[in-house]
């Protein structure tokens, strides 16, 4: 039997376990990436490992999230990251160089390599034929220390793309179609592998848009073959030497094959407040639009922005539309400037933002109250834009441009213009001058630590018995943005006691003080949740901050992958209802008792929970590998010397 692409790459990196669906495997990691909002914790954890240098082929630290810098905190964090990079042999992509995923694709990604990154959109690298996975900062720190990265061996779904996209329909519409098919729930433990005759029509930046938003489906990652298009992209980046051809065997096996005809896809949008709430742009019936934001790691490549520049050429943004433009990288910005497109976009009324995450993470350009905002980014979770009552719609650059012109939701085909043809340059203007390469001898480098930076707190060992209160009961699809908001609060990423004050701020702003009171009374806190708890970001703060407030367990109908790993790493039990109906009987403030928990975790088996308040009990399961059980018993990975 032939092998699929995922098997081929994983096999070459396999350090422990077998490539059997659902078995825990350990893989060697060639490359890592971090960004500043998750990076400080990752490097504090790496420092605690007392190693002189990173052991990966290449590790890159990006500064791209917290670049607004209101107050001293972010600038202090940037200096810390710069000094840590110098000390431990890490490449630094300085503030101003661009969004980690866009820059990594341009300058560092290599087909066939493994990459983990402390950011959930790391799978963007799959566009180059990498196995690129998002993870918590601690897992990235362990990979930098040369340890294996552990994951549950995924099943592989093949997505066969046939045909060719029609004019005015683009890669964003393809991934929105895929989100409509797969939704944001129920895809944990899956990898999407792309194939089919339509692939040859999609360039690497288009593939990157598709791989990027696989994260919204909750898959482990997405991967494309490495072919002529890959070679073209690497050649344009003057990195032809990094090209390796990679494809699945003809008789490879997949758990399922899904066929998508590119020529049948229409312009689509994700309606508020979930990326899988898909509708056609046509069906939006000319809804008035107040803001259009172009950019983010999903749609800010040279091709995306030139397409928009050409659509808008000679026209000005509709008076009621605030038109925001954030290029994905300095390379994109410099090439737009060189080729005259930047001037053209500015003439069309674009408000030029830094080439960074910016509006996407809600730390700038919050729209007006009750606004309709069209964005080319990947997440439209409630409140993420910084305006709680705004409605965020995710769209393609073409649909975004149409709304800039008309001030309404407009199917771009209705503009009745010829679809602009964008020819990618044979080689881009390459300028790596904001990339700092580490010196060979780093031992004398000193680490800078501003007052905002504190070591990550540790949990205590798992007790024999858990006596707890339900501190909050939440519903389905609770995202990490619900658990611990980013935006204006993100500057406290390196200061856990302060950041913890904002846990569940947008869901119930009395949570933090209630949880603290329960903790002070000598009891533990439990969170009760519905389906797909912990969707979205890789931020381990969604585990660390609740842990700091005394949360010992989350009982949910189901969990997302990265968040489960983060909970375990910080000693919080991820418990799943065996009978989902038991969720209905639980209420905030119920007192729960879990007896003999250490024994059950050691030996395996269902976990019986008594609800003392209601006088009932119910069963939960906690599916953990032997390695994870050790971590949970110790109260988190930081309490274990060696987590292997
Ligand atoms: C996001 O898009 O939510 C982020 C901000 O990039 C996060 C990382 C973080 O919370 O710092 C992610 O996707 O992992
Ligand atoms: Fe940055 Fe947004 Fe991409 Fe996250 S999703 S890495 S915040 S651009």
XYZ file of C-alpha atoms and ligand atoms in Angstrom:
666
model
C 0.000 0.000 0.000
C 1.340 3.433 -0.930
C 1.749 6.278 1.509
C 0.036 9.603 1.768
C 2.053 12.790 2.196
C 1.379 13.039 5.925
C 2.633 9.491 6.520
C 5.748 10.169 4.460
C 6.725 13.245 6.468
C 5.724 11.898 9.877
C 7.536 8.607 9.283
C 10.784 10.477 8.662
C 10.362 12.345 11.943
C 8.936 9.598 14.142
C 10.728 9.184 17.501
C 8.181 7.179 19.467
C 4.910 5.318 18.973
C 3.414 3.953 15.774
C 1.591 5.741 13.002
C -1.728 4.275 14.081
C -4.772 6.527 14.398
C -5.297 7.785 17.972
C -1.970 6.391 19.304
C 0.307 8.977 20.933
C 3.357 9.624 18.772
C 6.473 11.695 19.425
C 8.047 13.484 16.440
C 11.301 15.324 15.878
C 10.811 19.015 15.245
C 13.076 20.740 12.721
C 11.834 24.309 13.109
C 9.975 26.363 15.710
C 8.354 29.761 15.662
C 7.052 31.969 18.429
C 5.386 35.355 18.418
C 5.684 38.009 21.125
C 2.292 37.445 22.772
C 2.994 33.771 23.496
C 6.780 33.930 23.150
C 7.695 35.495 26.483
C 6.145 32.557 28.409
C 7.723 30.055 26.000
C 11.197 31.531 26.509
C 10.789 31.859 30.281
C 10.029 28.146 30.255
C 12.990 27.473 27.953
C 15.269 29.439 30.283
C 14.153 27.208 33.165
C 15.544 24.206 31.235
C 19.078 25.555 31.690
C 20.333 24.809 28.195
C 22.989 26.922 26.484
C 21.235 27.004 23.076
C 18.256 25.759 21.121
C 18.685 22.368 19.480
C 16.455 22.801 16.437
C 17.625 23.437 12.855
C 16.083 26.876 13.057
C 13.982 28.654 15.672
C 12.526 32.059 14.868
C 11.128 34.563 17.364
C 8.703 37.021 15.743
C 7.515 40.350 17.121
C 4.217 40.988 15.391
C 1.278 40.913 17.808
C 1.766 43.575 20.473
C 3.184 46.352 18.358
C 0.855 49.183 19.353
C 2.775 49.664 22.620
C 0.483 51.742 24.779
C 2.498 51.738 28.020
C 5.955 50.308 28.601
C 4.970 46.638 28.859
C 5.187 45.548 25.230
C 8.433 47.383 24.520
C 9.960 45.687 27.576
C 8.769 42.312 26.294
C 10.306 43.014 22.878
C 13.672 43.746 24.489
C 13.432 40.554 26.535
C 12.737 38.583 23.345
C 15.634 40.226 21.520
C 18.063 39.439 24.328
C 16.809 35.854 24.696
C 17.237 35.308 20.947
C 20.854 36.494 21.174
C 21.516 34.296 24.192
C 20.025 31.039 22.930
C 20.863 31.089 19.210
C 17.402 32.067 17.994
C 16.685 34.097 14.864
C 14.790 37.324 15.627
C 12.293 38.863 13.235
C 12.111 42.385 14.618
C 8.960 44.446 15.078
C 8.127 45.872 11.694
C 9.167 42.798 9.741
C 5.704 41.311 9.526
C 3.289 38.662 10.711
C 5.002 35.430 11.750
C 3.137 33.106 9.372
C 3.598 35.310 6.308
C 7.305 35.895 7.018
C 7.936 32.247 7.873
C 6.424 31.201 4.566
C 8.519 33.736 2.687
C 11.878 33.279 4.364
C 12.100 30.049 6.395
C 9.569 27.330 5.465
C 11.006 24.259 3.737
C 8.981 21.419 2.161
C 9.064 18.156 4.111
C 10.222 19.737 7.396
C 8.326 19.777 10.688
C 7.466 23.077 12.358
C 5.696 23.823 15.607
C 4.729 27.317 16.587
C 3.156 28.944 19.612
C 0.370 30.255 17.458
C -2.648 28.367 16.166
C -2.165 29.504 12.563
C 1.258 27.852 12.279
C -0.365 25.351 9.820
C -0.025 28.124 7.200
C 3.353 26.444 6.551
C 1.434 23.455 5.154
C 1.169 25.480 1.936
C 4.850 24.667 1.365
C 4.463 20.945 2.101
C 5.491 21.155 5.755
C 3.874 19.441 8.701
C 3.318 22.675 10.616
C 1.406 22.517 13.891
C 0.214 25.068 16.453
C 1.069 24.326 20.086
C 1.280 25.873 23.527
C 4.423 27.798 24.468
C 5.672 25.057 26.792
C 5.513 22.453 24.020
C 7.443 24.817 21.770
C 10.024 25.359 24.522
C 10.431 21.581 24.854
C 10.898 21.255 21.078
C 13.567 23.985 21.196
C 15.249 21.877 23.870
C 15.396 18.999 21.386
C 12.568 17.000 22.965
C 9.943 15.289 20.860
C 6.595 16.934 20.209
C 3.795 14.597 21.226
C 0.492 14.394 19.446
C -2.276 11.922 18.885
C -1.634 10.240 15.551
C -4.221 11.874 13.298
C -6.422 10.430 10.593
C -5.873 11.941 7.174
C -8.745 13.292 5.095
C -7.934 13.992 1.478
C -9.504 17.065 -0.061
C -9.418 16.721 -3.825
C -9.655 20.008 -5.640
C -10.812 19.797 -9.242
C -11.342 22.493 -11.876
C -10.414 26.154 -11.625
C -11.817 29.072 -9.652
C -14.069 31.401 -11.596
C -13.090 35.090 -11.818
C -13.830 37.039 -8.609
C -13.754 33.859 -6.506
C -10.542 33.198 -4.579
C -8.760 30.990 -2.050
C -10.661 32.515 0.894
C -13.924 31.323 -0.649
C -12.431 27.824 -0.942
C -11.615 27.598 2.749
C -14.984 29.121 3.693
C -16.596 26.351 1.601
C -14.497 23.808 3.504
C -15.607 25.379 6.802
C -19.209 25.042 5.642
C -18.640 21.325 5.017
C -16.600 20.495 8.114
C -17.677 23.263 10.577
C -15.502 24.314 13.532
C -16.428 21.267 15.632
C -15.604 17.599 15.573
C -12.386 17.659 13.525
C -9.899 17.170 16.351
C -7.249 14.572 15.467
C -7.545 15.090 11.701
C -5.139 16.372 9.053
C -6.398 17.730 5.724
C -4.180 16.690 2.834
C -4.880 18.519 -0.416
C -4.605 16.967 -3.858
C -6.341 16.818 -7.216
C -6.013 18.330 -10.664
C -7.119 21.805 -9.481
C -4.028 22.190 -7.315
C -1.834 23.319 -10.161
C -4.005 26.448 -10.503
C -3.340 27.554 -6.915
C -0.174 29.474 -6.044
C 1.559 29.097 -2.669
C 0.000 32.299 -1.201
C -3.448 30.979 -2.196
C -2.651 27.597 -0.640
C -1.473 29.480 2.455
C -4.895 31.118 2.848
C -6.481 27.660 2.750
C -3.968 26.016 5.106
C -4.170 28.984 7.497
C -7.889 28.657 8.139
C -7.796 24.898 8.522
C -7.099 26.033 12.097
C -10.708 27.247 12.278
C -11.911 23.707 11.464
C -9.885 22.531 14.471
C -7.707 20.136 12.450
C -4.166 19.363 13.587
C -2.844 20.834 10.354
C -3.298 20.954 6.577
C -0.700 20.006 3.989
C -0.217 20.558 0.263
C 2.163 18.643 -2.019
C 5.380 20.391 -3.013
C 5.241 20.874 -6.797
C 5.874 23.343 -9.643
C 3.958 26.076 -7.776
C 6.141 25.530 -4.706
C 9.262 25.787 -6.827
C 7.989 29.007 -8.402
C 7.320 30.534 -4.984
C 10.693 29.515 -3.547
C 12.454 30.786 -6.677
C 10.681 34.160 -6.276
C 12.028 34.189 -2.721
C 15.532 33.354 -4.047
C 15.371 30.085 -2.116
C 15.292 27.568 -4.967
C 17.803 25.445 -3.066
C 15.154 24.691 -0.425
C 12.855 23.025 -2.954
C 12.111 19.307 -2.650
C 9.351 17.645 -4.622
C 6.831 15.888 -2.403
C 3.671 14.053 -3.273
C 1.495 11.222 -2.046
C 1.753 7.806 -3.678
C -0.964 7.097 -6.237
C -2.379 4.228 -4.143
C -2.166 6.059 -0.797
C -4.832 5.448 1.796
C -7.099 8.092 3.381
C -9.781 7.833 6.020
C -12.075 9.796 3.698
C -11.883 11.645 0.374
C -13.858 14.837 -0.174
C -14.233 16.213 -3.693
C -14.507 19.951 -4.274
C -15.028 21.458 -7.710
C -13.333 24.858 -7.628
C -15.422 26.125 -10.530
C -18.632 25.707 -8.511
C -17.573 27.886 -5.571
C -19.215 31.301 -5.162
C -18.129 34.325 -3.105
C -18.839 33.416 0.529
C -18.756 35.036 3.952
C -18.619 33.865 7.581
C -21.372 35.650 9.460
C -21.083 36.629 13.131
C -19.850 35.127 15.437
C -18.279 31.946 14.152
C -16.085 31.215 11.106
C -18.380 28.323 10.111
C -21.535 30.437 9.942
C -21.331 30.548 6.141
C -23.582 32.339 3.668
C -23.175 33.471 0.070
C -22.258 37.131 -0.358
C -25.298 37.442 -2.613
C -27.621 36.437 0.225
C -26.371 39.342 2.369
C -28.750 41.582 0.438
C -26.593 44.683 0.251
C -26.242 45.072 4.010
C -24.598 48.450 4.798
C -20.912 48.216 5.711
C -19.070 50.573 8.085
C -15.563 49.181 8.071
C -13.396 47.039 5.791
C -10.123 45.607 7.101
C -7.678 44.117 4.665
C -4.807 42.084 6.051
C -3.948 39.434 8.720
C -2.032 36.196 8.234
C -4.884 34.848 6.088
C -5.064 37.359 3.242
C -2.257 39.875 3.125
C 0.065 38.514 0.477
C 1.347 40.595 -2.423
C -1.223 38.939 -4.710
C -4.139 39.706 -2.369
C -3.235 43.351 -1.986
C -2.388 43.961 -5.644
C -5.761 42.448 -6.598
C -7.485 44.974 -4.331
C -5.328 47.856 -5.583
C -6.348 47.028 -9.145
C -10.054 46.769 -8.271
C -9.973 50.143 -6.497
C -7.689 51.928 -8.963
C -8.765 55.513 -9.526
C -11.713 55.236 -7.106
C -12.082 56.358 -3.505
C -13.508 54.439 -0.526
C -17.233 54.972 0.019
C -17.746 57.856 2.521
C -19.276 55.645 5.198
C -16.504 53.006 5.030
C -13.359 53.148 7.131
C -10.869 51.279 4.947
C -7.988 49.691 6.853
C -4.948 48.143 5.206
C -2.319 46.079 7.045
C 0.142 44.314 4.721
C 1.316 40.886 5.905
C 5.006 41.588 5.877
C 7.642 44.180 5.199
C 8.439 42.261 2.029
C 4.840 42.664 0.837
C 4.887 46.351 1.778
C 8.203 47.061 0.062
C 7.145 45.255 -3.101
C 3.799 47.081 -3.167
C 5.688 50.351 -2.805
C 8.246 49.461 -5.494
C 5.546 48.485 -7.984
C 3.359 51.548 -7.358
C 0.433 49.715 -5.743
C 0.899 51.263 -2.324
C 0.428 54.771 -3.729
C -2.627 53.539 -5.587
C -4.175 52.000 -2.441
C -3.488 55.156 -0.451
C -5.111 57.239 -3.207
C -8.146 54.986 -2.819
C -8.404 56.031 0.820
C -6.641 53.133 2.544
C -5.614 53.867 6.123
C -2.197 52.257 6.255
C -1.473 50.266 9.423
C 1.743 48.595 10.497
C 2.452 45.267 8.809
C 1.486 43.288 11.915
C -1.516 41.489 13.448
C -3.146 44.788 14.448
C -6.885 44.839 13.855
C -7.102 41.027 13.667
C -6.367 40.621 17.366
C -8.455 43.623 18.370
C -5.617 45.811 19.572
C -6.454 48.551 17.090
C -9.187 49.637 14.697
C -12.082 48.537 16.880
C -15.130 49.482 14.825
C -17.938 51.806 15.923
C -20.784 50.531 18.147
C -23.045 48.122 16.322
C -20.827 48.279 13.218
C -20.803 45.883 10.285
C -17.137 45.190 9.665
C -15.872 43.097 6.732
C -12.463 41.576 7.336
C -10.159 39.338 5.354
C -8.903 37.729 8.591
C -9.811 34.330 10.014
C -11.789 34.802 13.243
C -15.016 36.662 13.956
C -15.554 35.612 17.566
C -17.790 37.846 19.670
C -15.856 40.813 21.062
C -12.537 39.953 19.371
C -12.573 43.210 17.409
C -12.690 45.143 20.691
C -16.303 46.248 20.064
C -18.657 43.789 21.709
C -21.758 44.694 19.727
C -20.034 44.854 16.322
C -20.817 42.253 13.676
C -17.705 40.889 11.999
C -17.948 39.125 8.632
C -14.994 37.247 7.136
C -14.598 37.715 3.386
C -12.153 37.438 0.491
C -10.050 40.434 -0.622
C -12.298 40.724 -3.711
C -15.495 40.950 -1.637
C -13.742 43.373 0.737
C -12.768 45.604 -2.202
C -16.315 45.573 -3.576
C -17.629 46.800 -0.204
C -14.986 49.538 -0.071
C -16.399 50.872 -3.321
C -20.133 50.464 -2.710
C -20.410 50.778 1.094
C -22.546 47.623 0.993
C -22.126 43.876 0.976
C -21.650 43.339 -2.759
C -20.958 40.206 -4.739
C -17.767 41.382 -6.514
C -19.047 39.941 -9.805
C -21.705 42.648 -9.749
C -19.018 45.325 -10.155
C -19.162 44.341 -13.816
C -15.455 44.989 -14.271
C -12.886 42.688 -15.838
C -11.305 40.545 -13.094
C -7.786 41.915 -12.523
C -5.026 39.560 -13.541
C -2.137 39.645 -11.094
C 1.158 38.289 -12.319
C 3.515 37.458 -9.484
C 7.068 38.771 -9.998
C 9.686 36.191 -10.965
C 11.665 37.371 -7.971
C 10.498 39.616 -5.164
C 12.537 42.452 -3.756
C 14.054 40.646 -0.783
C 15.146 42.665 2.229
C 16.083 40.687 5.328
C 17.576 43.621 7.177
C 15.055 43.344 10.049
C 16.074 39.748 10.662
C 18.779 39.297 13.305
C 20.882 36.162 13.057
C 22.443 34.876 16.285
C 26.200 34.804 16.727
C 28.026 31.533 17.116
C 29.247 32.226 20.623
C 26.369 33.438 22.727
C 27.537 32.643 26.252
C 28.322 36.242 27.251
C 24.915 37.625 26.157
C 22.797 39.102 28.965
C 19.038 38.771 29.241
C 16.967 41.938 29.676
C 13.958 41.613 31.986
C 11.550 44.525 32.357
C 9.261 44.938 35.385
C 6.301 43.428 33.477
C 7.936 40.011 33.203
C 7.325 37.412 35.883
C 8.091 33.691 35.841
C 5.132 31.437 34.960
C 3.406 30.252 38.144
C 3.368 26.546 38.945
C 0.410 24.434 39.986
C 0.463 22.160 43.029
C 0.439 18.357 42.821
C -2.899 16.732 42.079
C -4.502 16.132 45.525
C -6.038 12.795 46.650
C -9.488 14.291 46.613
C -10.868 17.313 44.780
C -13.423 19.358 46.705
C -14.576 22.064 44.362
C -17.275 24.488 43.307
C -18.533 25.069 39.798
C -17.180 28.568 39.297
C -18.874 29.035 35.921
C -21.042 27.077 33.513
C -20.652 28.016 29.839
C -22.122 26.726 26.563
C -20.773 25.307 23.289
C -17.823 26.654 21.246
C -16.197 28.624 24.032
C -13.077 30.074 22.431
C -9.811 31.084 24.042
C -10.898 34.676 23.309
C -13.836 34.049 25.671
C -11.577 32.470 28.298
C -8.879 35.135 28.306
C -9.317 38.107 25.984
C -6.495 39.496 23.876
C -6.825 43.038 22.451
C -6.388 45.721 25.084
C -5.564 43.113 27.772
C -2.790 41.465 25.820
C -0.050 43.660 27.227
C -0.283 41.629 30.441
C 0.748 38.370 28.734
C 3.983 38.292 30.765
C 2.295 39.215 34.048
C -0.024 36.368 35.044
C -1.427 37.790 38.337
C -2.586 40.886 36.439
C -3.784 39.079 33.297
C -5.759 36.569 35.420
C -8.064 39.412 36.508
C -9.600 39.257 33.020
C -10.469 35.558 32.796
C -13.950 35.225 31.206
C -14.206 39.029 31.216
C -16.496 39.057 28.170
C -18.658 36.192 29.446
C -19.055 37.035 33.143
C -16.856 39.761 34.554
C -17.427 38.599 38.137
C -15.682 35.276 37.413
C -12.178 36.216 38.535
C -13.232 37.579 41.932
C -15.602 34.639 42.519
C -12.914 32.094 41.607
C -10.450 33.832 43.913
C -12.948 33.708 46.802
C -13.564 29.987 46.249
C -9.811 29.381 46.178
C -9.312 31.346 49.398
C -12.029 29.253 51.082
C -9.791 26.208 50.534
C -11.846 24.714 47.678
C -10.862 24.275 44.055
C -12.653 25.699 41.029
C -14.257 23.718 38.226
C -15.416 25.039 34.852
C -18.363 23.276 33.162
C -18.636 23.636 29.385
C -20.370 22.332 26.280
C -18.930 21.198 22.956
C -15.554 22.163 21.550
C -14.188 23.997 24.607
C -11.006 26.000 23.940
C -11.389 26.648 20.200
C -9.140 29.189 18.578
C -5.833 30.417 19.850
C -2.877 28.412 21.114
C -2.483 30.854 24.019
C -1.517 28.805 27.074
C -2.719 31.747 29.150
C -6.201 30.231 28.708
C -4.882 27.463 30.979
C -2.303 29.337 33.104
C -4.630 32.160 34.193
C -7.529 29.872 35.252
C -4.939 27.689 37.034
C -3.670 30.756 38.858
C -7.254 31.358 40.031
C -7.483 27.814 41.395
C -9.195 25.954 38.537
C -8.315 22.242 38.807
C -10.665 20.711 36.246
C -12.783 21.561 33.235
C -15.733 19.248 32.580
C -16.867 19.598 28.967
C -18.770 17.742 26.266
C -15.637 17.952 24.104
C -12.321 19.829 23.924
C -10.093 21.271 21.203
C -6.613 19.827 20.690
C -4.184 22.627 21.566
C -6.215 23.691 24.572
C -6.337 20.133 25.953
C -2.549 19.932 25.728
C -2.243 23.305 27.488
C -4.624 22.249 30.294
C -2.585 19.106 30.909
C 0.696 21.020 30.789
C -0.550 23.219 33.631
C -2.087 20.431 35.709
C -5.773 21.062 34.917
C -7.866 17.919 34.355
C -9.748 17.863 31.019
C -12.789 15.720 31.902
C -15.369 14.720 29.301
C -18.999 13.916 30.145
C -19.749 10.271 29.356
C -23.429 11.111 29.167
C -23.799 14.606 27.698
C -27.193 14.978 29.406
C -25.408 15.274 32.769
C -24.334 18.745 31.632
C -27.966 19.887 32.016
C -28.078 19.007 35.708
C -25.116 21.131 36.714
C -25.304 24.721 37.905
C -22.889 27.408 38.951
C -21.989 27.129 42.679
C -22.778 23.388 42.885
C -20.239 21.674 45.136
C -18.510 18.741 43.430
C -16.341 16.025 44.984
C -13.965 13.798 43.060
C -12.616 11.084 45.363
C -9.445 9.001 44.875
C -8.537 11.051 41.845
C -4.807 10.243 42.020
C -5.525 6.496 41.985
C -7.905 6.780 39.056
C -5.515 8.918 37.038
C -2.707 6.416 37.739
C -4.695 3.336 36.854
C -7.116 4.705 34.229
C -10.886 4.306 34.161
C -13.941 6.506 34.461
C -14.040 9.300 37.002
C -17.116 9.481 39.198
C -18.088 12.966 40.312
C -20.475 13.544 43.217
C -22.625 16.625 43.105
C -23.026 17.288 46.822
C -25.398 20.203 46.295
C -27.834 18.195 44.138
C -27.257 14.797 45.788
C -26.490 13.112 42.465
C -23.404 11.737 40.761
C -22.206 11.306 37.186
C -19.328 9.774 35.246
C -16.642 11.454 33.189
C -13.652 10.184 31.271
C -10.137 11.540 31.046
C -8.307 10.076 28.069
C -4.615 10.667 28.705
C -1.422 8.977 27.568
C 0.942 7.542 30.204
C 3.142 10.633 29.720
C 0.231 13.003 30.278
C -0.895 11.106 33.377
C 2.506 11.729 34.951
C 2.180 15.425 34.147
C -1.314 15.667 35.663
C -0.229 13.861 38.857
C 2.709 16.242 39.242
C 0.441 19.280 38.804
C 1.874 20.268 35.437
C 4.894 19.799 33.204
C 6.887 22.524 34.969
C 6.900 20.307 38.073
C 8.492 17.431 36.208
C 12.206 17.438 35.486
C 11.834 15.486 32.281
C 8.481 15.089 30.595
C 9.586 12.285 28.249
C -4.965 34.653 17.541
O -5.123 34.770 16.329
O -5.901 34.460 18.335
C -3.557 34.724 18.102
C -3.454 35.969 18.887
O -2.636 34.796 17.048
C -3.300 33.479 18.947
C -2.047 33.514 19.717
C -2.137 34.316 20.964
O -3.164 34.283 21.642
O -1.150 34.968 21.269
C -3.329 32.151 18.190
O -4.017 32.046 17.192
O -2.731 31.157 18.655
Fe -1.949 37.556 14.027
Fe -4.516 37.445 13.473
Fe -2.881 35.753 12.352
Fe -3.422 35.527 14.976
S -4.843 35.250 13.296
S -1.402 35.392 13.979
S -3.627 37.690 15.523
S -2.890 37.965 12.058
